[in-house]
Coordinates of C-alpha atoms (C1' of nucleotides) in Angstrom, one line a residue:
Chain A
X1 CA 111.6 61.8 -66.5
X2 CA 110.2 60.9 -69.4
X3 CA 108.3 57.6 -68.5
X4 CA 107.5 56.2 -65.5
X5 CA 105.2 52.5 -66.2
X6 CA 104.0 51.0 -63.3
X7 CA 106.2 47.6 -63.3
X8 CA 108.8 46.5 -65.4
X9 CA 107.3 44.2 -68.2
X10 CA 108.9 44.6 -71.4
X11 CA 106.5 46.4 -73.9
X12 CA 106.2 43.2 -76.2
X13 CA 104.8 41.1 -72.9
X14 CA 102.5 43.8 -72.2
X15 CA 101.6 44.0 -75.9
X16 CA 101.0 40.3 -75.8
X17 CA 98.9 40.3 -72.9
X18 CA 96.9 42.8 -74.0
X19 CA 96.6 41.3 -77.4
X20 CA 95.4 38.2 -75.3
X21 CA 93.1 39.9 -73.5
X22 CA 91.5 41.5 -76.9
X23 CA 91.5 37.8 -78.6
X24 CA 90.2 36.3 -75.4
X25 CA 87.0 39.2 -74.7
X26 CA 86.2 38.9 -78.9
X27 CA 87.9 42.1 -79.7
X28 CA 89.4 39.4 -82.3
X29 CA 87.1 36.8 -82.9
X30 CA 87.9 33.6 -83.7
X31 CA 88.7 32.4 -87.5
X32 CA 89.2 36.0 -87.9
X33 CA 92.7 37.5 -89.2
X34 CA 94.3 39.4 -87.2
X35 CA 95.4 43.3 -88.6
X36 CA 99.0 43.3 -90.2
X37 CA 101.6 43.9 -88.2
X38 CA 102.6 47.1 -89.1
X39 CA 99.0 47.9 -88.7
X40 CA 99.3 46.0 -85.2
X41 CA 102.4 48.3 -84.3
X42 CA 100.7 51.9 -85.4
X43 CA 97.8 50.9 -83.3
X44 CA 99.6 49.9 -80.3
X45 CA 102.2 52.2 -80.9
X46 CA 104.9 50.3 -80.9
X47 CA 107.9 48.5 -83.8
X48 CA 107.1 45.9 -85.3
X49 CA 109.4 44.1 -83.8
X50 CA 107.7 44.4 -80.6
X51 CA 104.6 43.1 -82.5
X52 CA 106.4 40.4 -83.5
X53 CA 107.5 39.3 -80.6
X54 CA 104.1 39.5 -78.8
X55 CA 102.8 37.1 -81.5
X56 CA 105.4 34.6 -81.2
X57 CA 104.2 34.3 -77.0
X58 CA 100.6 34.5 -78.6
X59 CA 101.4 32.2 -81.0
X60 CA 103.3 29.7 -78.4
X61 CA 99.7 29.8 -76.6
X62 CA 98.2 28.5 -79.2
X63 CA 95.7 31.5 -79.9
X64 CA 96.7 32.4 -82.8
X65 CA 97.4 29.9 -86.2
X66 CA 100.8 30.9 -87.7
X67 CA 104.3 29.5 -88.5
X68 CA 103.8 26.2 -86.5
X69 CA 102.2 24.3 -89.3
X70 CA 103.3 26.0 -93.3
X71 CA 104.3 29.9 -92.1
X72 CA 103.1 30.8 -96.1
X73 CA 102.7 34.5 -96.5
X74 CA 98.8 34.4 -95.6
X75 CA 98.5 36.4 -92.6
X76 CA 97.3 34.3 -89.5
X77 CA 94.1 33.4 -88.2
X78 CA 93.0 33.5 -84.2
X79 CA 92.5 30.6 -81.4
X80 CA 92.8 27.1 -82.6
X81 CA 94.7 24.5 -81.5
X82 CA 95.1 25.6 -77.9
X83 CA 94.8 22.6 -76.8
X84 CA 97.7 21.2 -78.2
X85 CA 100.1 24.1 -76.8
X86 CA 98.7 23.1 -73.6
X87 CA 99.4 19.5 -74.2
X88 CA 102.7 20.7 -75.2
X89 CA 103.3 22.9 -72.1
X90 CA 102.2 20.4 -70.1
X91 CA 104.3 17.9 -71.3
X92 CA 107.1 19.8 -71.0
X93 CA 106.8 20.4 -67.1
X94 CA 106.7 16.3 -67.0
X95 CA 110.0 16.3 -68.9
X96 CA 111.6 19.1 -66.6
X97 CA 110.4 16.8 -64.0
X98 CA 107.9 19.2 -62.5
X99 CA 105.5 16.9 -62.2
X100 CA 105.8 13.2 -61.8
X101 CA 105.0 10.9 -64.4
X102 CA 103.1 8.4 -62.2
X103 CA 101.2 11.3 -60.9
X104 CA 100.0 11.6 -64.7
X105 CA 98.9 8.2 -65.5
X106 CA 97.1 7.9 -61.8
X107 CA 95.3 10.9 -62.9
X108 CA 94.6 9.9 -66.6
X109 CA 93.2 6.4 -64.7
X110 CA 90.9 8.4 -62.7
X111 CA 89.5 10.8 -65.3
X112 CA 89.5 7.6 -67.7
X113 CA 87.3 5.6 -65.7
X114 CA 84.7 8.5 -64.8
X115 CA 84.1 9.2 -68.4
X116 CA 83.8 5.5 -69.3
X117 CA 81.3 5.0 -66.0
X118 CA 79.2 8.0 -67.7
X119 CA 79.4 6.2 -71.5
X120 CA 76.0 4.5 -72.2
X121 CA 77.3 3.8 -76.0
X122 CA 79.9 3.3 -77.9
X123 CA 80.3 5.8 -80.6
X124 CA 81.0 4.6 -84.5
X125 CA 84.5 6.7 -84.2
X126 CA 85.3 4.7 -81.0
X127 CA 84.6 1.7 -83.6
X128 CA 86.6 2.6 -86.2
X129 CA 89.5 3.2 -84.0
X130 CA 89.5 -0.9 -83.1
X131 CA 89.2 -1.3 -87.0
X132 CA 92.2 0.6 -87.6
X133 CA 94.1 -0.7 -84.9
X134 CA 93.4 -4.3 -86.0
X135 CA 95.0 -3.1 -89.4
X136 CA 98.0 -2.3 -87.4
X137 CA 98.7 -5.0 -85.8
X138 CA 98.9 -7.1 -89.2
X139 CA 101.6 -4.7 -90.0
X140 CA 103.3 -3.9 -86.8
X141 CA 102.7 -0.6 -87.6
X142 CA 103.6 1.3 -84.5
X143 CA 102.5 5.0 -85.3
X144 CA 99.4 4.2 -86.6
X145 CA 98.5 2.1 -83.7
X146 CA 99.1 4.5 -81.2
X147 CA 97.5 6.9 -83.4
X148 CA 94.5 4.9 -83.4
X149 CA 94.9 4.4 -79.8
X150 CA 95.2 8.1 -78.6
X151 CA 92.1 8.4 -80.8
X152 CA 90.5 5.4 -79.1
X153 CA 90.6 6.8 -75.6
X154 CA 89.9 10.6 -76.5
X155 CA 87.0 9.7 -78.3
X156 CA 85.8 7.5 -75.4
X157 CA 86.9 10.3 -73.0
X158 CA 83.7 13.0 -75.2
X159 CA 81.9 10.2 -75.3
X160 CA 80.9 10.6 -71.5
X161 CA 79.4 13.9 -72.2
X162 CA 82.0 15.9 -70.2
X163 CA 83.5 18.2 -72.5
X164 CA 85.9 19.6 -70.0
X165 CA 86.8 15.4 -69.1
X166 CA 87.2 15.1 -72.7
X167 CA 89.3 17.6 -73.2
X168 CA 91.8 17.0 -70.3
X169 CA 92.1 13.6 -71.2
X170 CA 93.0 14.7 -74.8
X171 CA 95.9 16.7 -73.4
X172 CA 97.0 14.0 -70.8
X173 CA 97.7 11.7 -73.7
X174 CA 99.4 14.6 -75.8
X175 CA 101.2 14.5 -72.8
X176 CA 102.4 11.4 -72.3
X177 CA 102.6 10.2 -76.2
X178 CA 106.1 10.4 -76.3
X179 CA 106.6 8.0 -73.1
X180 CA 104.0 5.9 -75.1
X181 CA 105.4 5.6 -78.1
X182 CA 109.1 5.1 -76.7
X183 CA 107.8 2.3 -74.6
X184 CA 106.5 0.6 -77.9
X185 CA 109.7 0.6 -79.4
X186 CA 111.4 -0.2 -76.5
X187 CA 109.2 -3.3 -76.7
X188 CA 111.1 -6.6 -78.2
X189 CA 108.0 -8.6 -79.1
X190 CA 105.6 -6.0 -80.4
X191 CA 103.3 -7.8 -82.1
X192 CA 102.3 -9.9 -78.8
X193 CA 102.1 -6.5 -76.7
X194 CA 99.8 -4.8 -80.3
X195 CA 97.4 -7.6 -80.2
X196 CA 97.0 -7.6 -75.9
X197 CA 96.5 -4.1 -76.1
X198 CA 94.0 -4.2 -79.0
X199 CA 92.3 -7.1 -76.9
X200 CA 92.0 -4.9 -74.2
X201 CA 90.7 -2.4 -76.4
X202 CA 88.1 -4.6 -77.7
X203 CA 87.1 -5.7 -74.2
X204 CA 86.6 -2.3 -72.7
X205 CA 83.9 -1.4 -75.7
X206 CA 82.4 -5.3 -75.4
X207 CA 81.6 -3.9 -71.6
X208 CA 80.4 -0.8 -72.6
X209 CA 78.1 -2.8 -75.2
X210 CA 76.9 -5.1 -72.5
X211 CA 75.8 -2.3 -70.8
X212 CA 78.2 -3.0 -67.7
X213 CA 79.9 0.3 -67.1
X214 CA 81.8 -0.3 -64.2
X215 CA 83.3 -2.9 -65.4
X216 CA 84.3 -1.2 -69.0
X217 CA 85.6 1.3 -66.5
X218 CA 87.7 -1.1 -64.2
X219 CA 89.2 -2.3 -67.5
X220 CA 90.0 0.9 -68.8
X221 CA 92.0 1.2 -65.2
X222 CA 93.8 -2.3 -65.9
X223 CA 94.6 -1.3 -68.8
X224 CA 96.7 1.5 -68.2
X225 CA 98.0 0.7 -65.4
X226 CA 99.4 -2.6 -66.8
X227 CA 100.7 -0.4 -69.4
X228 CA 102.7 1.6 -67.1
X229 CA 103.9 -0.9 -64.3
X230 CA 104.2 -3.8 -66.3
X231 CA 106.7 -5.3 -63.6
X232 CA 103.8 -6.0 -61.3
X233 CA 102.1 -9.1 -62.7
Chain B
X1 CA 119.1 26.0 -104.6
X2 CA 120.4 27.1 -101.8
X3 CA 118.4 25.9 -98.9
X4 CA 115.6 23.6 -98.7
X5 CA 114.8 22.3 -95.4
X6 CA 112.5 20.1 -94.7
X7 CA 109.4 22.0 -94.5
X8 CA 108.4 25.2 -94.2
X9 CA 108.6 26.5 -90.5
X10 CA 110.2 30.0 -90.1
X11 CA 113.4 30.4 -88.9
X12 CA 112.2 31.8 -85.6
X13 CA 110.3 29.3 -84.9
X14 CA 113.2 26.4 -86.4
X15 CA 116.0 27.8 -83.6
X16 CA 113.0 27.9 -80.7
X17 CA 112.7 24.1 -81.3
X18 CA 116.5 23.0 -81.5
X19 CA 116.9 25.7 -78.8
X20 CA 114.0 24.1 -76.2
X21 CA 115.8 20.0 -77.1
X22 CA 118.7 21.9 -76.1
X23 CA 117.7 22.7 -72.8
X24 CA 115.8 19.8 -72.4
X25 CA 118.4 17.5 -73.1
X26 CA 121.0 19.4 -70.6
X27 CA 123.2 21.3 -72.7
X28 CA 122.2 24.2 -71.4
X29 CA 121.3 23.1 -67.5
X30 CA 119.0 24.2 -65.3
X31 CA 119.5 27.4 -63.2
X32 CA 122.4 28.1 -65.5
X33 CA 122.7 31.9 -67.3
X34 CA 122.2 31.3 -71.2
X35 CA 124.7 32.5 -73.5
X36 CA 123.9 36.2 -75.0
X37 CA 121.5 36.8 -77.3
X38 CA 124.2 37.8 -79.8
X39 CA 126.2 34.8 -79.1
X40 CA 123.1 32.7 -79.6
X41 CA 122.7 34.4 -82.9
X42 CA 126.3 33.6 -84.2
X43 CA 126.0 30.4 -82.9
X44 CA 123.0 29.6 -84.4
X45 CA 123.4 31.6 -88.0
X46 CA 121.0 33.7 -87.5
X47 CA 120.1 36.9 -86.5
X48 CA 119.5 38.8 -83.2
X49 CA 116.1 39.5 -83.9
X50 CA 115.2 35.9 -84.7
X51 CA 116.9 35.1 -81.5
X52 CA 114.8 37.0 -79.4
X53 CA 111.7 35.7 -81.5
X54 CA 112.8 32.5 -80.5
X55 CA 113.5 33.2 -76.7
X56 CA 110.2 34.7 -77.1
X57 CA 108.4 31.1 -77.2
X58 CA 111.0 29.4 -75.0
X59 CA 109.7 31.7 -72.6
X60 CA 106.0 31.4 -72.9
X61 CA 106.8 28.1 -72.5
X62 CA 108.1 28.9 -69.0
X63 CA 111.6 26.8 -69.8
X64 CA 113.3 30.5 -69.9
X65 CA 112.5 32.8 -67.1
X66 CA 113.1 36.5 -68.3
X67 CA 110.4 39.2 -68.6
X68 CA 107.5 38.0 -66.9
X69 CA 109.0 39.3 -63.4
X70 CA 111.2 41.8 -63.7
X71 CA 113.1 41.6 -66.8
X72 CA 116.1 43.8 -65.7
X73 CA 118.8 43.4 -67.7
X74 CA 120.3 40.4 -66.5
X75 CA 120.5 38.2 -69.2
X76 CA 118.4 34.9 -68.3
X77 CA 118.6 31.8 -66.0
X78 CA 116.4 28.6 -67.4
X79 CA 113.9 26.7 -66.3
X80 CA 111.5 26.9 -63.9
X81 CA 108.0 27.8 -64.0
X82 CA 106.7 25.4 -66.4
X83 CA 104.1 24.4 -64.9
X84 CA 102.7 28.1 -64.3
X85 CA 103.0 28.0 -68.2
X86 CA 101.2 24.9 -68.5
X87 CA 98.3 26.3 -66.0
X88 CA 98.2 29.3 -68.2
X89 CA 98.1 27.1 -71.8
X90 CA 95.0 25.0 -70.5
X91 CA 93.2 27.8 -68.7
X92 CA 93.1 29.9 -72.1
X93 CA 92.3 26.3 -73.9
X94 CA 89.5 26.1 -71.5
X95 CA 88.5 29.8 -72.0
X96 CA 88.4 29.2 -75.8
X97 CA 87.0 26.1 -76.0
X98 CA 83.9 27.3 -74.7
X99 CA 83.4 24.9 -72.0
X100 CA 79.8 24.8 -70.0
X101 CA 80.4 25.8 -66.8
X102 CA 78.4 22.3 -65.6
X103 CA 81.3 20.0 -67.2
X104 CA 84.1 22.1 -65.5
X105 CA 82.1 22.3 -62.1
X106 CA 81.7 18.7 -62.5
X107 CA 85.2 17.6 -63.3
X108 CA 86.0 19.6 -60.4
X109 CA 84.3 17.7 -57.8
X110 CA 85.8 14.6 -59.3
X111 CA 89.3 15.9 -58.4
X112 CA 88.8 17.4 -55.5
X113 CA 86.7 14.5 -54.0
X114 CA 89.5 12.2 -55.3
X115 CA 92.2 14.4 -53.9
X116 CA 90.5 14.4 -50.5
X117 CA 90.7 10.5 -50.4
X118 CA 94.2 10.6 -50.7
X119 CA 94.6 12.8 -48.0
X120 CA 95.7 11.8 -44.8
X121 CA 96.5 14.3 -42.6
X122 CA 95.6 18.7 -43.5
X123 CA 98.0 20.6 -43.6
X124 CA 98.9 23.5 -41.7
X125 CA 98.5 25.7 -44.9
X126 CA 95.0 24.7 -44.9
X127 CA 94.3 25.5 -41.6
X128 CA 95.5 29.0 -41.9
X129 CA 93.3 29.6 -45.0
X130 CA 90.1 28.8 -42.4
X131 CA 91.5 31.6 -40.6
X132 CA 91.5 33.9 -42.9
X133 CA 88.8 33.1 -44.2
X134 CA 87.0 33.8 -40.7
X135 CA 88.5 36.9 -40.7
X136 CA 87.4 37.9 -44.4
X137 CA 83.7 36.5 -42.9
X138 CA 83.7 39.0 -40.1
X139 CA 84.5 41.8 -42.8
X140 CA 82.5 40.9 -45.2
X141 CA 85.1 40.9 -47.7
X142 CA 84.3 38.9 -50.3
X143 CA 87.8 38.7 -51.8
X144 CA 90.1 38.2 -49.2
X145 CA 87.8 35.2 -48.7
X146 CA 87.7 33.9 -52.3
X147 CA 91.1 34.4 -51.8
X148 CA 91.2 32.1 -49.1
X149 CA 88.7 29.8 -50.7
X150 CA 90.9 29.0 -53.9
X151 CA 93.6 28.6 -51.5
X152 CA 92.2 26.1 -49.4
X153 CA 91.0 24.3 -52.3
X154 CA 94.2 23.9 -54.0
X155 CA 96.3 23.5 -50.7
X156 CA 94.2 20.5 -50.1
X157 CA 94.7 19.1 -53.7
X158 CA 98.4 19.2 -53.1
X159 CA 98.0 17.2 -49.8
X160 CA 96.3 14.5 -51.7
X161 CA 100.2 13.6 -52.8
X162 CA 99.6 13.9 -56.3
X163 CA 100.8 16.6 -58.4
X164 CA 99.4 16.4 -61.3
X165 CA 95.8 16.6 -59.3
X166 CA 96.8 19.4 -57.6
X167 CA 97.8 21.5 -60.9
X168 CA 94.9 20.7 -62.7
X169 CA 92.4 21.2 -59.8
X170 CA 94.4 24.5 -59.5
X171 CA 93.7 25.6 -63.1
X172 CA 90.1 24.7 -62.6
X173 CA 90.0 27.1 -60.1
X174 CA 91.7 30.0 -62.4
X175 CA 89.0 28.9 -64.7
X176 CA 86.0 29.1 -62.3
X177 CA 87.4 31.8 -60.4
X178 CA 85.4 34.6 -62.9
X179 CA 81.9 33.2 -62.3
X180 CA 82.5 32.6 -58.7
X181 CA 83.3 36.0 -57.7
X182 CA 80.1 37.3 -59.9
X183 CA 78.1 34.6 -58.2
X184 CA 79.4 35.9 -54.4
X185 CA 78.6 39.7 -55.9
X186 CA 75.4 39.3 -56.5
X187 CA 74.5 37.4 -53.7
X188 CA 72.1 39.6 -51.4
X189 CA 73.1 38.5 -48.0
X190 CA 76.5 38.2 -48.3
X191 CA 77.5 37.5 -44.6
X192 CA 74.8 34.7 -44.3
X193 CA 76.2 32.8 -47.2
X194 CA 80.3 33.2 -46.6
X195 CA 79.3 32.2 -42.9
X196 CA 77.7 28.8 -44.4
X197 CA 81.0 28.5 -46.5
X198 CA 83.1 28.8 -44.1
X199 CA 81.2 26.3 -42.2
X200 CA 81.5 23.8 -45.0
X201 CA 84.9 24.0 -45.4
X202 CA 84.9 24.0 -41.6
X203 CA 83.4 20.3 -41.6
X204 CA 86.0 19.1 -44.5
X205 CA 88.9 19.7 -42.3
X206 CA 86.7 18.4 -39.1
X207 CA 85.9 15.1 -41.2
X208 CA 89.2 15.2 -42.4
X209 CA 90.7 15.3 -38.8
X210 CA 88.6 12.6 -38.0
X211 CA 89.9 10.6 -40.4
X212 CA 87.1 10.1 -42.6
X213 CA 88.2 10.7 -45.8
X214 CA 85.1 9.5 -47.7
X215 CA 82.6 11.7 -45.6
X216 CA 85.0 14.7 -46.1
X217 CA 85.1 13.7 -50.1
X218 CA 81.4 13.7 -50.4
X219 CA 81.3 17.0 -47.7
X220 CA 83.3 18.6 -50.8
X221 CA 81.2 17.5 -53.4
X222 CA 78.0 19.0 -51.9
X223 CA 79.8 22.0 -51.6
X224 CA 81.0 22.6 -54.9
X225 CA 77.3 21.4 -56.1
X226 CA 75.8 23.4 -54.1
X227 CA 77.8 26.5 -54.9
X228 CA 76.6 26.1 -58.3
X229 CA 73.5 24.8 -58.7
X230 CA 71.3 26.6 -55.7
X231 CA 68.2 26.2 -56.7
X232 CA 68.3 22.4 -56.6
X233 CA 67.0 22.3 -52.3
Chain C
dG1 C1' 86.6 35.9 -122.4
dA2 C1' 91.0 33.9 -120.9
dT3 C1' 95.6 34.2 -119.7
dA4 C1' 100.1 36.3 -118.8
dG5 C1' 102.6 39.7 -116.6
dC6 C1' 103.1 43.6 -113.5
dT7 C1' 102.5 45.9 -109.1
dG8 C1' 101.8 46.3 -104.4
dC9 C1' 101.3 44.3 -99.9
dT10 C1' 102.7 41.2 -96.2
dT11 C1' 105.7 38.2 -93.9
dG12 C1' 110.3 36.5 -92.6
dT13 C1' 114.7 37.9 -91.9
dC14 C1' 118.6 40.7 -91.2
dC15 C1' 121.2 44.9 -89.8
dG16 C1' 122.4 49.1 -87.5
dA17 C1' 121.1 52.2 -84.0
dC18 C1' 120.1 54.0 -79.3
dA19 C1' 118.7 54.5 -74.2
dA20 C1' 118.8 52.2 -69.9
dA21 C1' 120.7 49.2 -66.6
dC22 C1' 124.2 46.6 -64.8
dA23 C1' 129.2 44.9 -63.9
dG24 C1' 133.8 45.6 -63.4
dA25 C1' 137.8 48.4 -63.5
dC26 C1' 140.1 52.3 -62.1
dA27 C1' 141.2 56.4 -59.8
dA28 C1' 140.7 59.7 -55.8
dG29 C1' 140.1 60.5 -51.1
dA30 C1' 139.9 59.2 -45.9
Chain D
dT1 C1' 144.7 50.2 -46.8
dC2 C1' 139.9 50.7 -47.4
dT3 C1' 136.1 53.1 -49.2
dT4 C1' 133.9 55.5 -52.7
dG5 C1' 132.8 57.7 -56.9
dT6 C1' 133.3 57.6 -61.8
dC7 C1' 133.9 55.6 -66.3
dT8 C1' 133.7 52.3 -69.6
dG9 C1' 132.0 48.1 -71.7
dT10 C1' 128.4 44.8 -72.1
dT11 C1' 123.7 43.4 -72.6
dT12 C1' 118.9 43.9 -73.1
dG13 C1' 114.7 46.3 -74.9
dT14 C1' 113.2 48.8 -78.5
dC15 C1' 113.1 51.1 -82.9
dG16 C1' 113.6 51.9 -87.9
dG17 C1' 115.0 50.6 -92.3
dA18 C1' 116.1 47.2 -95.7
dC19 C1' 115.4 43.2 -98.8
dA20 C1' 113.8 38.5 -100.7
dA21 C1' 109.9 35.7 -101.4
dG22 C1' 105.1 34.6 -101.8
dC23 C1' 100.5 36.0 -102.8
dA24 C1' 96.5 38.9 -104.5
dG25 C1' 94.5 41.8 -107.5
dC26 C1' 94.7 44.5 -111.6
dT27 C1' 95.8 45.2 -116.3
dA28 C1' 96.9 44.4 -120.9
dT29 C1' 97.1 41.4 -124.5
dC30 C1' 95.6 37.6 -127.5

DNA sequence: GATAGCTGCTTGTCCGACAAACAGACAAGA
DNA sequence: TCTTGTCTGTTTGTCGGACAAGCAGCTATC
């Protein structure tokens, strides 16, 4: 009998959790490179493979920066961009059809309007996303629009004050980019639909300006909605 | 010049994509055994190793289930769980974003409130959690009733109809969960305060049976404020 | 002092190996 | 014939070794 572990894990999801856990309690702190592998394996005392494979979950987490952007030799730096696995995980429960897309957007409408009711300005970045979406819609430029827009809303969502608001909204629209975007293209007339949606841009901040919250608010609501059912009139 | 894709993303990392639009796209379906992990490699060109690397994000993506119960040796069914993945991606994201604890207790009362004025009818689930919880009051046990408490929380998210409001309400929980149960230690006179949750949560279902969803939204919202901001009479 | 080349380290990938667990076949006994 | 025990093959989980390529740092030369 020579081992006996309590469950039945594999070592590299233990190793992972427990390199998690290390990350997560500042055992590894952020911006920080992590220990080689092989020096990762020694102290864990395990292959390297195993290591390996713990850092690809890790790295699926977004906790630790590695192959997903230019994989050059240079080790790997800790927690970034967890926000965009979780968009990414998230959207991919929508695709599997785990979660509804309507559910989504009635929740993105909800969250949307709170941070706009909490807005009392506009921010300059907020601005410069109706600039660059103007530019777009000369060109029929679809990318860069929705670009702009995501920007648009995510900026407006911090705005509020709410980091955590901010935040979810930021992943809600990671999430449902790609419905976005297909929908654009799917679009015959685009330069009508660019410059309504720009419009509606504009009119949402114009509220916000006046000082009329609510209203910037039941816009924002409008606008996505019409966005998403655009059968009912 | 033998190779030159298009940028520089590892192998690894290369077959986890084109492997995750496979399932996605139904060419390997749901509930459905994947080939072997040698197969996959000769398939794919590559090697075992970079296989499993592979399988490795799949599955932190929860679009493979595999090790994370009991990882015998049979080989692998797909997807499912995604959304548990998801909830795990944005509770680390919150974790490492260093989030205040206000802007999550906030955004919490805006989903729970709004998932409470969608709800029409409790569930039997929920009831059963005010049970417990009664029970856990009379022990004193302060985790079989936080237990209870998440549950009822998230039960009644669920009932509100929408899932995406459910989910996130439910990783707001996972997120909370730490300083709630520090919060409940500390407290002196335990029995006093679980007694007035229980009562709380008491009067949501009451208001909720009565049918008066706003009253049982705003009941919520005093007792997540509450909770977390006693010193404010 | 500046630059070119060398050396070592690290990652990404592959291969071969082995224990353990499981599935199916196959043979022995009731 | 049916049951049961064994045996073999397959598959996963893990390890170790190997090698190319890129990068860093040092050294030697001009």
């Amino acid at each position: 009998m020579t081992i006996s572990p309590v469950s039945r894990v594999p070592l590299s999801l233990d190793v992972a959790q427990r390199l998690r856990a290390a990350i997560l309690d500042g055992t590894f702190p952020a911006e920080t490179e992590l220990p080689t592998e092989t020096e990762l394996a020694q102290s864990f005392g395990v292959g390297r493979s195993t290591i390996r494979e713990a850092l690809r979950v890790l790295q699926a987490h977004g906790l630790i920066s590695g192959a997903d952007t230019v994989s050059t030799a240079r080790p790997r730096v800790t927690h970034d961009r967890t926000a965009g696995a979780a968009g990414l995980a998230l959207s991919t429960a929508l695709q599997v059809g785990a979660i509804p897309l309507g559910d989504l957007v009635a929740l993105r409408m909800l969250l949307e309007a709170e941070a706009i009711r909490k807005t009392t300005s506009v921010p300059d970045a907020v601005r410069s996303c109706l600039v660059t979406m103007a530019a777009a819609v000369e060109n029929t430029d679809i990318h860069t629009f929705h670009a702009a827009d995501v920007d648009f809303h995510v900026q407006l969502a911090y705005a509020g004050g709410n980091q955590a608001l901010g935040f979810v909204i930021g992943v809600l629209r990671d999430c449902i980019a790609g419905y976005l975007l297909d929908a654009l293209d799917a679009v015959a007339d685009r330069g009508t639909v660019l410059a309504r949606l720009l419009a509606e841009h504009q009119a949402i901040v114009d509220a916000l300006d006046a000082g009329e919250s609510d209203r910037a608010a039941e816009l924002v609501v409008a606008h996505v909605r019409d966005f998403y059912e655009p059968e009912t009139p």
